[in-house]
Amino acid sequence: MTEVLARLDGITRHFGHVKALDSANLEIHSGEIHGILGENGAGKTTLLSILGGIIHPDVGFLEVGGSRVRLQSARAAWKMGIGLVHQHFTLVPGLSVLENLALGRRHTGHRWTLHLKEIRKEASQLGKLTGLTVPFEASIEELGVGDRQRIEILKALLRNPQLLVLDEPTAALAPAEIDQLFRLLRTLAEEGRAVVLVAHKLDEILSIADRVTVLRQGRTVMTAVRADVDTAILTDAMVGSSSSEGEAPITPARNALPALGQSSDGLAQNRESGNRSVARLKGIDVYSPQGGLALQDVGLEVMSGEVIGVAGVEGNGQRELALVLSGRQQVASGKLEIPEHVGFIPQDRNREGLAADFDLTENVALALHRDPQFRSGPLLRWKLIGLHAAEIRSRFKVKSSGVRALARELSGGNQQRLVVGRELSRLPELLIAENPTRGLDFTATAFVRGELKKLAHDTAAGVVLISTDLDEILEVADRVFVILRGKLTPVPSTHDSREAIGAMMLGSRLEVH
Amino acid sequence: MRRFSQLAVAVLALLATGIIAAGSLWLGGYDPLVAGAAMFQGSFGSGTAILSVTMVRAVPLIVTGLAVALAFRAGVWNIGAEGQLYAGAIAAAWVGLSWGSAPGWFLTPAALVAALLAGAAWAAIPAFMKVRLGIGEVIPTILMNFVGIYLAAFVVHGPLQENRGVFPQTDPISDAARLSVLVEGTRLHAGFLIALLVGVILWAGLRWTHFGFQARSVGASPDAARVSGMIESKRVLLVVFLSSGAIAGLAGGIEITGVTFALYEGLSPGWGYTAIAVALLAGLHPGWVVFTGLLFGGLEAGAGAMQREAGVPAAWVSAVEALVILFVLAGDQIRRRFGA
């Protein structure tokens, strides 16, 4: 029979003035896979961090194995058999994979020495058992996100946790890798362990979870057995029924996309109608920082009015392609024609999209401070930039206390809305979006995807969507390419099935007749 | 709100420093009240104390504090204000001595411009190492301090030593090269106005100008600045680094033309280092640097009085200044950790 492995009861936690959790509850049974759903800012990550001992609740308590515990640190959580795999990777770049696996592990008996050999033996045994194979000697920088994810999970499993907590483990993985991960989680559950899983994609949760808990605005609004729920029920629970909530869910952007004082129609007309080339790459080679070619003989022509999707498993040259297309990287050889201004939604919004200590206005200024419209002589026209920021904030529904709020006070989803809004509001001729919906809830995701499509179709811009999420590519893109080991291959429209592209992403040869 | 919380950090840091300072005096067998009263008397207790001592001491602290604040805002960890100050002082003294017959309207500005250029040149070496060779600037700027300090010592023992050849100092610079006195009967000189002017320029520049925004962006998030694709980070870093050095050099020039009228060994009691405390306590905000500079000027002014009246060694004040840095840094981390 199922027994309660861990229980969170009446957890409330504030961050400054923001109530991240409001008497939330969660009960985890051994042997189950427990999915947690919620919008951005619903408190999922906070709840997991409390389970992992990283954050302490203001109010409420945690029970593990029937007795109340106070987890003072991540270490304490590990000792209780709770293993947390973070949403953001916690691997140390300068160290090898093996050294990373050894981090924080101290064998009894020899306190002062590191026994890499033992850890290696243990890890490779566990790797064989679970299918998590990782290159032990490689250094972390050389590895893609998929590998890093596997290392994180292996690192957690090495400590033999009874409860494995995963915060969005699928975000960076290819479909086949997700299947593999899910099979592994199922095996773990069958061994009697419990798995807690956060994922943004409803269908992923539905395909693996035994039970589901939904958080909304810091409260637990539902816990149910998988068989009793479906997409509609869960969606309702997550966003709240639209009539009763003060905050209406954001409809995927019917508010069209005219820039300041310009209607999109007018702009579309200004731009020549019909398909014209907005960017052209020919024979582009780019070296990676480690030596080697990150991009190899890449050719691509982006036409106005289309969304090009570039699918691929993380670490196959997407980064370099995005930087080249947006004019932010030198190429070793090849011909590159891109417009003067290229909109760019970088993958890592915390580090590259925004300056955390800048307010909304300043962050908006980051992208447009060279625009003559916003300058007079050596001065920046801050009033105008402020107005622009306010417009972005309201049109793209960036939840914040105002345009003077700091970027780091925003939730992840709202940070992304800010970045997307900033880039789209300038009506770029060419927009490069690198995993623009990673970590976003589905209203925000739908919003961003809708905006990308609208930018291409309504304003005749060229959009390049580089994504590891195949569903996203299939939903948004007009033409699909696959990037694998630095080579860009078009997917014939006769073969753009999910399976065919998935196979190409992993390097299986596609038969073209 | 963020301004408020930064102010709160500064006030709490000062409060904590005050408590520990008082406690250490008491442990050392001094009466904190007597010492504090003497310190206040010597710094802010009378018009003379304020105008002739505190404000005069504050000038180099404000100017080097501004130099440090500018650099830190752009993420340039210029710890070399001390050496840059000496470079500026040497240059100003040299101009004041060698062109002694030139008229004042030319000579004073010339001495100060020479100080600016010398400070920039002193910063140019670590700046080049950072921008072109990718060598972190902290160690090079610190080491350049020693070079600057000993270069000044060499100069006053050798090429620029006074004609009598007795003391390790230069002859006094010509009257024409000296900054005018602001308030008759006090030692307050026009250098104070220059300090305010530099403060206003930096404040407005960082806040309103395109270049200032680029500098702040590079400091706030080098990655976001790079990816935004519009900031030539290297050029910005170079300009900021050289400007910071120039301003620190100016501090040396002002000291020569406004206070000492001669260069000698040990001209600066470590202003370039205290400047870090001045800048950090001000939250790297040029406007606040003026106030924190005055505060530290008062501390140093009061230190002398305290030594005379209460027997507390003046070196104790240096320890107190260092405590301020520690508390500001700790307070800043706490503020970040706990939001708000």
Coordinates of N, CA and C in Angstrom, one line a residue, chain A residues 16-17 319 328 341 344 346 351-359 362 365-370 375 378-380 382 404 406 408-409 426, chain B residues 1-3 204 206-211 213-214 216-218 220-232 335-336 338-340:
Chain A
G16 N 10.4 39.4 0.2 CA 10.1 40.8 0.3 C 8.6 40.9 0.5
H17 N 8.0 41.7 -0.5 CA 6.5 41.9 -0.3 C 5.7 40.8 -1.0
R319 N 23.7 28.0 -30.5 CA 24.2 29.3 -29.9 C 24.9 30.1 -31.0
R328 N 26.3 39.1 -33.9 CA 27.0 39.3 -32.6 C 28.2 38.3 -32.6
H341 N 19.6 46.2 -38.1 CA 19.1 45.9 -36.8 C 18.4 44.5 -36.8
F344 N 16.8 40.2 -31.1 CA 17.4 39.0 -30.6 C 16.9 38.6 -29.2
P346 N 17.7 36.2 -26.5 CA 18.7 35.2 -26.1 C 18.1 34.2 -25.2
R351 N 21.1 36.2 -17.7 CA 22.4 36.7 -17.9 C 22.5 37.6 -19.1
E352 N 21.9 37.2 -20.2 CA 22.1 37.9 -21.5 C 21.0 38.8 -21.9
G353 N 19.8 38.5 -21.5 CA 18.7 39.3 -21.9 C 18.5 40.6 -21.1
L354 N 18.8 40.4 -19.8 CA 18.5 41.5 -18.9 C 19.7 41.8 -18.0
A355 N 19.7 43.0 -17.5 CA 20.6 43.3 -16.4 C 19.8 43.3 -15.1
A356 N 20.0 42.4 -14.2 CA 19.1 42.2 -13.1 C 19.0 43.4 -12.2
D357 N 20.0 44.2 -12.1 CA 20.0 45.4 -11.2 C 19.5 46.6 -12.0
F358 N 19.1 46.5 -13.2 CA 18.6 47.6 -13.9 C 17.0 47.5 -13.8
D359 N 16.4 48.7 -13.9 CA 14.9 48.7 -13.8 C 14.4 48.4 -15.3
E362 N 15.6 50.9 -17.9 CA 17.0 50.7 -18.3 C 17.2 49.5 -19.1
A365 N 16.2 50.2 -22.5 CA 17.2 51.0 -23.1 C 18.4 50.2 -23.6
L366 N 18.6 49.1 -23.0 CA 19.7 48.2 -23.4 C 19.6 47.9 -24.9
A367 N 18.4 47.7 -25.4 CA 18.2 47.3 -26.8 C 18.1 48.5 -27.7
L368 N 17.7 49.6 -27.2 CA 17.5 50.7 -28.2 C 18.2 52.0 -28.0
H369 N 19.3 51.9 -27.1 CA 20.0 53.1 -26.8 C 20.8 53.7 -28.0
R370 N 21.0 52.9 -29.0 CA 21.7 53.4 -30.2 C 20.8 54.0 -31.2
R375 N 17.8 59.3 -28.9 CA 19.0 60.1 -28.5 C 18.9 61.5 -28.9
P378 N 24.7 63.7 -27.1 CA 25.3 62.7 -26.2 C 24.3 62.1 -25.2
L379 N 23.1 62.8 -25.1 CA 22.1 62.4 -24.1 C 21.2 61.3 -24.6
L380 N 20.7 60.5 -23.7 CA 19.6 59.6 -24.0 C 18.3 60.2 -23.6
W382 N 15.5 59.8 -21.9 CA 15.0 58.9 -20.9 C 13.5 58.9 -20.8
R404 N 9.9 51.4 -12.9 CA 11.1 51.5 -12.1 C 11.4 50.3 -11.3
L406 N 13.0 46.7 -10.5 CA 14.2 46.1 -11.0 C 13.8 44.7 -11.7
R408 N 15.3 42.0 -11.5 CA 15.4 40.8 -10.7 C 14.2 40.6 -9.7
E409 N 13.3 41.6 -9.7 CA 12.1 41.5 -8.8 C 11.0 40.8 -9.6
R426 N 10.3 46.9 -31.4 CA 11.0 47.7 -32.4 C 10.8 47.2 -33.8
Chain B
M1 N 12.5 53.1 -3.5 CA 12.6 52.0 -2.5 C 14.0 51.5 -2.5
R2 N 14.6 51.3 -3.8 CA 15.9 50.8 -3.8 C 16.9 51.8 -3.3
R3 N 16.6 53.1 -3.6 CA 17.5 54.2 -3.1 C 17.4 54.1 -1.6
A204 N 25.6 63.5 -13.7 CA 24.8 63.8 -14.9 C 25.2 62.8 -16.0
L206 N 26.6 59.8 -15.9 CA 26.2 58.4 -15.8 C 24.7 58.3 -15.9
R207 N 24.0 59.3 -15.5 CA 22.6 59.2 -15.4 C 21.9 59.5 -16.8
W208 N 22.4 60.5 -17.5 CA 21.7 61.0 -18.6 C 22.3 60.6 -20.0
T209 N 23.6 60.5 -20.0 CA 24.2 60.4 -21.3 C 24.2 58.9 -21.8
H210 N 24.4 58.9 -23.1 CA 24.5 57.6 -23.8 C 25.7 56.8 -23.3
F211 N 26.8 57.5 -23.3 CA 28.0 56.8 -22.8 C 27.9 56.3 -21.4
F213 N 25.3 55.5 -19.8 CA 24.4 54.3 -19.8 C 25.2 53.1 -20.2
Q214 N 26.0 53.2 -21.3 CA 26.8 52.1 -21.7 C 27.7 51.6 -20.6
R216 N 27.3 52.0 -17.4 CA 26.6 51.3 -16.3 C 26.1 49.9 -16.8
S217 N 25.8 49.8 -18.1 CA 25.4 48.5 -18.6 C 26.5 47.5 -18.5
V218 N 27.7 47.9 -18.9 CA 28.8 47.0 -18.8 C 29.1 46.6 -17.4
A220 N 26.7 46.6 -14.9 CA 25.5 45.9 -14.3 C 25.5 44.5 -14.8
S221 N 25.8 44.3 -16.1 CA 25.7 42.9 -16.7 C 26.5 42.9 -17.9
P222 N 27.8 42.5 -17.8 CA 28.6 42.4 -19.0 C 28.0 41.6 -20.1
D223 N 27.4 40.5 -19.8 CA 26.8 39.6 -20.8 C 25.6 40.3 -21.5
A224 N 24.8 40.9 -20.7 CA 23.6 41.5 -21.4 C 24.1 42.7 -22.2
A225 N 25.2 43.4 -21.8 CA 25.7 44.5 -22.6 C 26.3 43.9 -23.9
R226 N 26.9 42.8 -23.8 CA 27.6 42.3 -25.0 C 26.5 41.8 -26.0
V227 N 25.5 41.0 -25.4 CA 24.5 40.4 -26.3 C 23.6 41.5 -26.9
S228 N 23.4 42.6 -26.1 CA 22.6 43.6 -26.7 C 23.2 44.1 -28.0
G229 N 24.5 43.8 -28.2 CA 25.1 44.0 -29.5 C 25.4 45.4 -29.8
M230 N 25.2 46.3 -28.9 CA 25.3 47.7 -29.2 C 26.4 48.4 -28.4
I231 N 27.0 47.7 -27.5 CA 28.0 48.3 -26.6 C 29.4 47.8 -27.0
E232 N 30.2 48.7 -27.3 CA 31.6 48.2 -27.5 C 32.3 48.2 -26.2
R335 N 21.2 42.9 2.0 CA 20.1 43.6 1.3 C 19.7 42.8 0.1
R336 N 20.7 42.3 -0.7 CA 20.4 41.5 -1.9 C 19.7 40.2 -1.5
F338 N 18.0 39.3 1.0 CA 16.6 39.3 1.6 C 15.7 40.2 0.8
G339 N 16.0 40.4 -0.5 CA 15.1 41.2 -1.3 C 15.0 42.6 -0.9
A340 N 14.0 43.3 -1.4 CA 13.8 44.7 -1.1 C 14.9 45.6 -1.7

